[in-house]
Amino acid sequence: MPYDRAQAFYRETLDAIKNDGLLKEERYIHSPQAADIKVEYPEGSNASNVINLCANNYLGLSSHPEVIKAAHDGLESRGYGVSSVRFICGTQDIHRELENKISTFLGTEATILFSSCMDANAAVFEALFDDKDALISDRLIHASIIDGIRLCKAQRHIYEHSDMAMLEQKLKETRGARFRVIVTDGVFSMDGDLAKLDEICALAEKYDALTFVDDSHATGFIGKTGRGTHEHYNVMGKIDIITTTLGKALGGASGGCISARQEMVDILRQRARTYLFSNSLPPVIAAAANKVMDIISATTERRDKLEELTKFFRAEMTSRGFDIVPGFHPIVPIMLYNAKLSQDIARDLYYEGIYVIGFFYPVVPKGQARIRVQISAGHEKEHIQKAISAFTKIAEKYKILGKTKDKIIEMYGA
Ligand SMILES: *Cc1c(COP(=O)(O)O)cnc(C)c1O
């Protein structure tokens, strides 16, 4: 059979992934996305109720009753599918409404929706730039931005993570390019640290460069009113291109967008391949996302609660002797350094009713294994307190509390 040789190859590849301990296995969740979920783990066991600390449900809107009601209303009033791309017969009034609401919220001139932020990032560079231009990106940008850059013929330059001196050097080196674009995530998902957008905007000004920010881990809750990383750094209106997702804080269903200068968005409607050749966002999602935009535009209650819970969790964990990456983002990396230790602790926590995942190489650099906790406005203080108690109990078992990085590595290896 023609498939035989290929089959042997794929089986070997899978075995190698497994032998390296890198096989990603999915856990089955038997409930809606929320603070309390029911998880089947290991596979085939009875699902248990656990506190969820690893979703991107930052504002707790994934299963919010008003959002679900808006989704139902959208289904009733605009149907299930549009069976078309946007420019043929797939643009509904609620798509336009959502694009306008996102522009107003982010303080941008215009917005264009995609089926995901991955699709937005895949389209944006190729549609707006070519071989006369230079893209200068942070070392740690999201995989979807890397893929988008690969699809574009522009020159590629990389600066070390948040290294502003090196960025400036690259800006000097690329003076010959027609357009230069500084490309970064607003928040980096493994450490929860923010790009230095104030310095980036100053450099962009000085060297006549454009700016691109993927704010997927920020839109809705970073900044005083949750507009994002640009609000936090007081550079609203200065970022030329923002991409973001509807799949995290903004209800968590799916969808993404590019929010940018008017002419850029006009060009994207003509040229963005994942927009032109892929179906429209389903009405259910457009309708629900409109409600999400209304909720987060009307009140900062949810992002304020998230900020409070995050502060509380970070302070308590630090005072109990956990080694956490400092910051204020609801992504809280609890450093364990050793891959197996991160998996063992995550498994023990599951049996204590706390659902978290260990991250290790190649998701994070070698010797940087960790458990990444994500706080949500859907949590109550009791959830966080239970999580802190469980973490403390398990950490005592492994004798890591108050231990330095070197000590943990001495005990468990890197
Ligand atoms: C999650 C994420 C994406 C992907 O978003 P989707 O809408 O799920 O495709 C893109 N960029 C960044 C920085 C992300 O964190």
Coordinates of C-alpha atoms and ligand atoms in Angstrom, one line a residue:
M1 CA 0.0 0.0 0.0
P2 CA 1.4 3.4 -0.9
Y3 CA 0.8 4.6 2.7
D4 CA 3.0 1.9 4.3
R5 CA 6.3 3.8 4.1
A6 CA 4.7 7.1 5.2
Q7 CA 2.9 5.2 8.1
A8 CA 6.2 3.8 9.4
F9 CA 7.7 7.3 9.3
Y10 CA 4.8 8.9 11.2
R11 CA 4.8 6.1 13.8
E12 CA 8.5 6.6 14.4
T13 CA 8.0 10.3 14.7
L14 CA 5.3 9.8 17.3
D15 CA 7.3 7.4 19.2
A16 CA 10.2 9.8 19.3
I17 CA 7.9 12.6 20.7
K18 CA 6.6 10.2 23.3
N19 CA 10.1 8.9 24.3
D20 CA 11.2 12.5 24.8
G21 CA 8.2 12.9 27.2
L22 CA 6.8 15.6 24.9
L23 CA 3.5 14.1 23.8
K24 CA 0.7 16.5 24.4
E25 CA -2.4 14.7 25.7
E26 CA -5.8 16.2 25.9
R27 CA -8.0 16.1 28.9
Y28 CA -11.7 15.8 28.5
I29 CA -13.8 18.5 30.1
H30 CA -17.4 17.6 30.8
S31 CA -18.7 21.0 31.6
P32 CA -18.8 24.6 30.3
Q33 CA -15.6 26.7 30.6
A34 CA -15.7 28.3 34.1
A35 CA -13.9 28.6 37.4
D36 CA -15.2 25.2 38.4
I37 CA -15.1 22.5 35.8
K38 CA -15.4 18.7 35.5
V39 CA -12.4 17.0 34.1
E40 CA -11.9 13.4 33.0
Y41 CA -8.3 12.5 33.9
P42 CA -6.8 10.1 33.3
E43 CA -8.8 9.2 30.3
G44 CA -11.6 6.8 31.0
S45 CA -11.9 7.7 34.7
N46 CA -14.9 9.4 36.3
A47 CA -14.7 13.2 35.7
S48 CA -13.9 15.1 38.9
N49 CA -14.8 18.7 39.9
V50 CA -11.7 20.9 39.9
I51 CA -10.9 24.6 40.1
N52 CA -9.7 25.7 36.7
L53 CA -6.5 27.8 36.8
C54 CA -5.3 27.3 33.2
A55 CA -7.9 28.9 30.9
N56 CA -7.5 32.2 29.1
N57 CA -11.0 33.1 30.4
Y58 CA -9.5 36.3 32.0
L59 CA -12.8 38.1 32.5
G60 CA -14.9 35.1 33.2
L61 CA -17.1 35.8 30.2
S62 CA -16.9 32.4 28.5
S63 CA -20.1 31.2 30.1
H64 CA -21.5 34.5 31.3
P65 CA -25.4 34.4 31.2
E66 CA -25.7 37.7 29.3
V67 CA -23.2 36.5 26.7
I68 CA -25.0 33.2 26.3
K69 CA -28.3 35.0 26.0
A70 CA -26.8 37.3 23.3
A71 CA -25.5 34.2 21.5
H72 CA -29.0 32.7 21.5
D73 CA -30.5 35.9 20.3
G74 CA -27.9 36.0 17.4
L75 CA -28.7 32.5 16.5
E76 CA -32.5 33.3 16.4
S77 CA -32.2 36.6 14.5
R78 CA -29.3 36.0 12.1
G79 CA -29.2 32.2 11.8
Y80 CA -26.5 29.5 12.3
G81 CA -24.1 30.0 9.4
V82 CA -23.6 32.6 6.6
S83 CA -22.2 30.1 4.1
S84 CA -20.1 32.8 2.4
V85 CA -17.0 34.9 2.7
R86 CA -17.4 38.5 3.7
F87 CA -17.2 40.1 0.3
I88 CA -19.7 37.9 -1.5
C89 CA -22.7 37.6 0.8
G90 CA -21.2 37.0 4.2
T91 CA -21.3 40.4 5.9
Q92 CA -24.1 40.9 8.3
D93 CA -25.0 44.1 10.1
I94 CA -23.7 42.6 13.3
H95 CA -20.2 42.1 11.8
R96 CA -20.0 45.8 11.0
E97 CA -21.3 46.6 14.4
L98 CA -18.6 44.4 16.1
E99 CA -15.9 46.0 14.0
N100 CA -17.0 49.4 15.0
K101 CA -17.2 48.6 18.6
I102 CA -13.7 47.1 18.7
S103 CA -12.3 50.2 17.0
T104 CA -14.0 52.4 19.6
F105 CA -12.7 50.3 22.4
L106 CA -9.1 50.0 21.2
G107 CA -9.0 53.7 20.1
T108 CA -8.1 52.7 16.5
E109 CA -9.4 54.0 13.2
A110 CA -10.8 50.7 11.8
T111 CA -11.1 47.0 12.4
I112 CA -11.4 43.9 10.2
L113 CA -12.6 40.6 11.6
F114 CA -11.0 37.2 11.0
S115 CA -11.9 33.6 12.1
S116 CA -9.0 33.7 14.5
C117 CA -6.1 35.9 15.5
M118 CA -3.9 33.2 14.0
D119 CA -5.6 34.0 10.7
A120 CA -5.2 37.8 11.3
N121 CA -1.5 37.3 11.8
A122 CA -1.2 35.1 8.8
A123 CA -2.7 37.8 6.6
V124 CA -1.5 41.1 7.9
F125 CA 2.2 41.2 6.8
E126 CA 1.8 39.8 3.4
A127 CA -1.0 42.1 2.5
L128 CA 0.7 45.3 3.7
F129 CA 4.4 44.8 3.2
D130 CA 6.8 43.4 0.5
D131 CA 10.5 43.0 -0.3
K132 CA 11.1 46.7 0.0
D133 CA 10.2 46.6 3.7
A134 CA 11.8 45.3 6.9
L135 CA 10.1 43.6 9.8
I136 CA 12.0 43.8 13.1
S137 CA 10.6 41.5 15.7
D138 CA 11.1 40.5 19.3
R139 CA 12.8 37.1 19.8
L140 CA 9.7 35.7 21.7
I141 CA 6.8 36.7 19.4
H142 CA 3.9 34.2 19.2
A143 CA 4.1 31.3 16.7
S144 CA 1.3 32.8 14.6
I145 CA 3.2 36.0 14.1
I146 CA 6.3 34.1 13.1
D147 CA 4.1 32.2 10.5
G148 CA 2.7 35.5 9.2
I149 CA 6.2 37.0 8.8
R150 CA 7.2 33.8 6.9
L151 CA 4.5 34.4 4.4
C152 CA 5.7 38.0 3.6
K153 CA 8.7 38.8 1.4
A154 CA 9.9 41.6 3.7
Q155 CA 13.5 41.4 5.2
R156 CA 13.4 39.9 8.6
H157 CA 15.3 41.1 11.6
I158 CA 15.1 39.9 15.2
Y159 CA 16.1 41.6 18.5
E160 CA 16.6 39.8 21.8
H161 CA 13.6 39.7 24.1
S162 CA 12.7 43.3 25.1
D163 CA 16.3 44.4 24.3
M164 CA 15.7 48.1 23.3
A165 CA 19.3 48.8 22.6
M166 CA 19.4 45.9 20.1
L167 CA 16.1 47.1 18.6
E168 CA 17.6 50.5 18.1
Q169 CA 20.6 48.9 16.4
K170 CA 18.3 47.1 14.0
L171 CA 16.5 50.3 13.2
K172 CA 19.8 51.9 12.3
E173 CA 20.8 48.9 10.2
T174 CA 17.5 49.0 8.2
R175 CA 17.5 52.7 7.2
G176 CA 17.4 51.7 3.5
A177 CA 14.1 49.9 3.8
R178 CA 10.9 51.7 2.5
F179 CA 8.9 50.9 5.6
R180 CA 10.2 49.4 8.9
V181 CA 7.9 47.7 11.3
I182 CA 8.6 46.9 14.9
V183 CA 6.7 43.7 15.7
T184 CA 5.9 42.5 19.2
D185 CA 3.4 40.8 21.4
G186 CA 1.8 43.2 23.9
V187 CA 2.0 40.5 26.7
F188 CA 4.3 37.5 26.4
S189 CA 2.3 34.4 27.3
M190 CA 4.9 32.4 29.1
D191 CA 6.2 35.0 31.6
G192 CA 3.2 37.4 31.6
D193 CA 5.6 40.3 31.0
L194 CA 4.7 43.3 28.8
A195 CA 6.5 44.7 25.8
K196 CA 8.0 48.1 26.6
L197 CA 5.6 50.0 24.4
D198 CA 6.6 53.4 25.7
E199 CA 10.2 52.9 24.6
I200 CA 9.1 51.1 21.4
C201 CA 6.9 54.0 20.4
A202 CA 9.7 56.5 21.1
L203 CA 12.1 54.5 19.0
A204 CA 9.4 54.2 16.2
E205 CA 9.0 58.0 16.3
K206 CA 12.8 58.6 16.2
Y207 CA 13.5 56.2 13.3
D208 CA 10.3 56.7 11.4
A209 CA 9.1 53.1 11.9
L210 CA 5.6 51.6 12.1
T211 CA 4.5 49.5 15.1
F212 CA 2.6 46.2 15.3
V213 CA 1.3 44.8 18.6
D214 CA -0.5 41.4 19.1
D215 CA -2.5 42.1 22.2
S216 CA -4.2 38.8 22.6
H217 CA -3.2 38.4 26.2
A218 CA -4.2 42.0 27.1
T219 CA -7.3 43.1 25.3
G220 CA -10.1 43.5 27.8
F221 CA -8.1 43.8 31.0
I222 CA -4.7 45.4 30.8
G223 CA -4.7 49.2 31.3
K224 CA -7.0 51.2 33.6
T225 CA -10.0 50.5 31.5
G226 CA -8.9 47.3 29.9
R227 CA -8.1 48.6 26.4
G228 CA -4.8 46.8 26.4
T229 CA -1.0 47.2 26.6
H230 CA -1.1 50.5 24.7
E231 CA -3.4 51.9 27.4
H232 CA -1.1 50.7 30.2
Y233 CA 1.8 52.6 28.6
N234 CA -0.3 55.6 27.6
V235 CA 0.4 55.2 23.9
M236 CA -3.1 54.8 22.6
G237 CA -3.4 56.1 19.1
K238 CA 0.3 55.5 18.5
I239 CA 0.3 51.8 17.6
D240 CA -0.3 51.4 13.8
I241 CA -1.5 47.8 13.9
I242 CA -3.1 45.9 16.7
T243 CA -4.1 42.3 16.3
T244 CA -6.1 40.5 19.0
T245 CA -8.3 37.5 19.7
L246 CA -11.9 37.0 20.7
G247 CA -10.8 33.6 22.0
K248 CA -9.4 34.7 25.3
A249 CA -10.8 37.4 27.5
L250 CA -13.5 38.5 25.0
G251 CA -15.8 35.5 25.5
G252 CA -13.4 32.8 24.4
A253 CA -15.4 31.4 21.5
S254 CA -13.2 32.1 18.5
G255 CA -12.4 34.9 16.1
G256 CA -9.8 37.6 15.9
C257 CA -9.2 41.0 14.3
I258 CA -6.8 43.5 12.9
S259 CA -7.4 47.0 14.3
A260 CA -5.3 49.6 12.5
R261 CA -5.1 52.7 10.4
Q262 CA -8.1 53.3 8.1
E263 CA -6.1 52.8 4.8
M264 CA -4.5 49.6 6.1
V265 CA -7.8 48.1 7.0
D266 CA -9.2 49.1 3.5
I267 CA -6.2 47.4 1.9
L268 CA -6.7 44.3 4.1
R269 CA -10.3 44.0 2.9
Q270 CA -8.9 43.8 -0.6
R271 CA -5.8 41.7 0.0
A272 CA -5.9 39.7 3.2
R273 CA -5.9 36.1 2.0
T274 CA -7.4 34.5 5.1
Y275 CA -10.2 37.1 5.0
L276 CA -10.9 36.8 1.3
F277 CA -10.8 33.0 1.0
S278 CA -12.3 31.9 4.3
N279 CA -15.8 31.9 5.8
S280 CA -17.2 34.8 7.8
L281 CA -17.4 34.7 11.6
P282 CA -20.6 32.8 12.6
P283 CA -23.5 35.1 13.6
V284 CA -23.7 33.5 17.1
I285 CA -20.1 34.6 17.8
A286 CA -20.6 38.1 16.3
A287 CA -23.7 38.7 18.4
A288 CA -22.2 37.4 21.6
A289 CA -19.0 39.4 21.0
N290 CA -21.0 42.5 20.5
K291 CA -22.5 41.9 24.0
V292 CA -19.0 41.3 25.4
M293 CA -17.9 44.7 24.0
D294 CA -20.9 46.4 25.6
I295 CA -20.1 44.8 29.0
I296 CA -16.4 45.7 29.0
S297 CA -17.1 49.2 27.6
A298 CA -19.7 50.0 30.3
T299 CA -17.8 48.9 33.4
T300 CA -14.3 48.0 34.5
E301 CA -15.8 45.9 37.3
R302 CA -14.5 42.6 35.9
R303 CA -11.0 43.8 35.1
D304 CA -10.8 45.4 38.5
K305 CA -11.8 42.2 40.2
L306 CA -9.2 40.3 38.1
E307 CA -6.5 42.8 39.2
E308 CA -7.5 42.4 42.9
L309 CA -7.5 38.6 42.7
T310 CA -4.2 38.5 40.9
K311 CA -2.6 40.8 43.4
F312 CA -3.8 38.6 46.3
F313 CA -2.6 35.4 44.7
R314 CA 0.8 36.8 43.8
A315 CA 1.4 38.3 47.2
E316 CA 0.2 35.1 49.1
M317 CA 2.3 32.8 47.0
T318 CA 5.4 34.9 47.3
S319 CA 5.0 35.2 51.1
R320 CA 4.7 31.4 51.3
G321 CA 8.0 31.0 49.6
F322 CA 7.1 30.1 46.0
D323 CA 9.4 31.3 43.3
I324 CA 7.2 33.3 40.9
V325 CA 8.1 35.6 38.1
P326 CA 7.3 39.1 39.4
G327 CA 4.8 41.3 37.6
F328 CA 1.1 42.1 37.7
H329 CA -0.4 40.1 34.9
P330 CA -2.9 37.3 35.7
I331 CA -0.5 34.9 34.1
V332 CA 1.5 33.8 37.1
P333 CA 4.4 31.5 36.4
I334 CA 5.4 29.3 39.3
M335 CA 9.0 28.4 38.6
L336 CA 10.0 24.8 39.2
Y337 CA 12.9 24.5 36.7
N338 CA 12.7 20.7 36.3
A339 CA 10.2 19.2 33.7
K340 CA 9.3 16.1 35.7
L341 CA 8.8 18.1 38.9
S342 CA 6.4 20.4 37.1
Q343 CA 4.4 17.4 35.8
D344 CA 4.4 15.7 39.2
I345 CA 3.2 18.8 41.0
A346 CA 0.5 19.4 38.4
R347 CA -0.7 15.8 38.8
D348 CA -0.7 16.0 42.6
L349 CA -2.6 19.3 42.4
Y350 CA -5.2 17.7 40.2
Y351 CA -5.9 15.2 42.9
E352 CA -6.3 18.1 45.3
G353 CA -8.9 19.5 43.0
I354 CA -6.8 22.1 41.3
Y355 CA -6.4 22.0 37.5
V356 CA -3.1 23.4 36.3
I357 CA -0.6 22.3 33.6
G358 CA 3.2 22.0 33.8
F359 CA 5.1 23.7 31.0
F360 CA 8.5 22.6 29.9
Y361 CA 10.9 22.5 27.0
P362 CA 10.2 23.2 24.1
V363 CA 7.2 25.3 25.1
V364 CA 9.6 27.2 27.5
P365 CA 13.5 27.2 27.3
K366 CA 15.4 24.2 28.8
G367 CA 15.7 24.5 32.6
Q368 CA 12.7 26.9 32.8
A369 CA 10.0 24.4 33.6
R370 CA 7.1 25.9 35.5
I371 CA 3.4 25.7 36.3
R372 CA 1.6 28.6 34.6
V373 CA -1.4 29.8 36.7
Q374 CA -4.0 32.0 35.1
I375 CA -6.3 34.0 37.3
S376 CA -9.8 34.8 36.1
A377 CA -12.5 37.3 37.1
G378 CA -14.7 34.2 37.1
H379 CA -12.9 33.1 40.3
E380 CA -14.0 34.0 43.7
K381 CA -11.6 34.6 46.5
E382 CA -12.5 31.2 47.9
H383 CA -11.2 29.6 44.7
I384 CA -7.9 31.4 45.0
Q385 CA -7.6 30.6 48.7
K386 CA -8.2 26.9 48.0
A387 CA -5.6 27.0 45.3
I388 CA -3.0 28.6 47.5
S389 CA -3.6 26.0 50.3
A390 CA -3.3 23.1 47.8
F391 CA -0.2 24.5 46.2
T392 CA 1.3 25.0 49.7
K393 CA 0.5 21.4 50.7
I394 CA 2.0 19.9 47.6
A395 CA 5.1 22.2 47.7
E396 CA 5.7 21.0 51.3
K397 CA 5.7 17.4 50.1
Y398 CA 8.4 18.3 47.5
K399 CA 10.2 20.5 50.0
I400 CA 10.6 23.4 47.6
L401 CA 9.1 26.3 49.6
G402 CA 11.6 29.1 50.3
K403 CA 14.2 27.4 48.1
T404 CA 16.2 29.3 45.6
K405 CA 16.5 28.3 41.9
D406 CA 19.9 26.8 42.5
K407 CA 18.7 24.8 45.5
I408 CA 15.7 23.4 43.5
I409 CA 18.0 22.5 40.6
E410 CA 20.4 20.8 43.1
M411 CA 17.4 18.7 44.5
Y412 CA 15.7 17.8 41.2
G413 CA 18.1 18.6 38.3
A414 CA 17.4 21.2 35.6
Ligands
LIG1 C1 -3.8 33.0 21.6 C2 -2.9 33.9 20.7 C3 -3.1 33.9 19.4 C4 -4.1 33.0 18.7 O1 -5.4 33.4 18.8 P1 -6.6 32.6 18.1 O2 -7.7 33.6 17.9 O3 -6.9 31.5 19.0 O4 -6.0 32.1 16.8 C5 -2.4 34.8 18.6 N1 -1.5 35.6 19.2 C6 -1.2 35.5 20.5 C7 -0.2 36.4 21.1 C8 -2.0 34.7 21.3 O5 -1.7 34.6 22.6

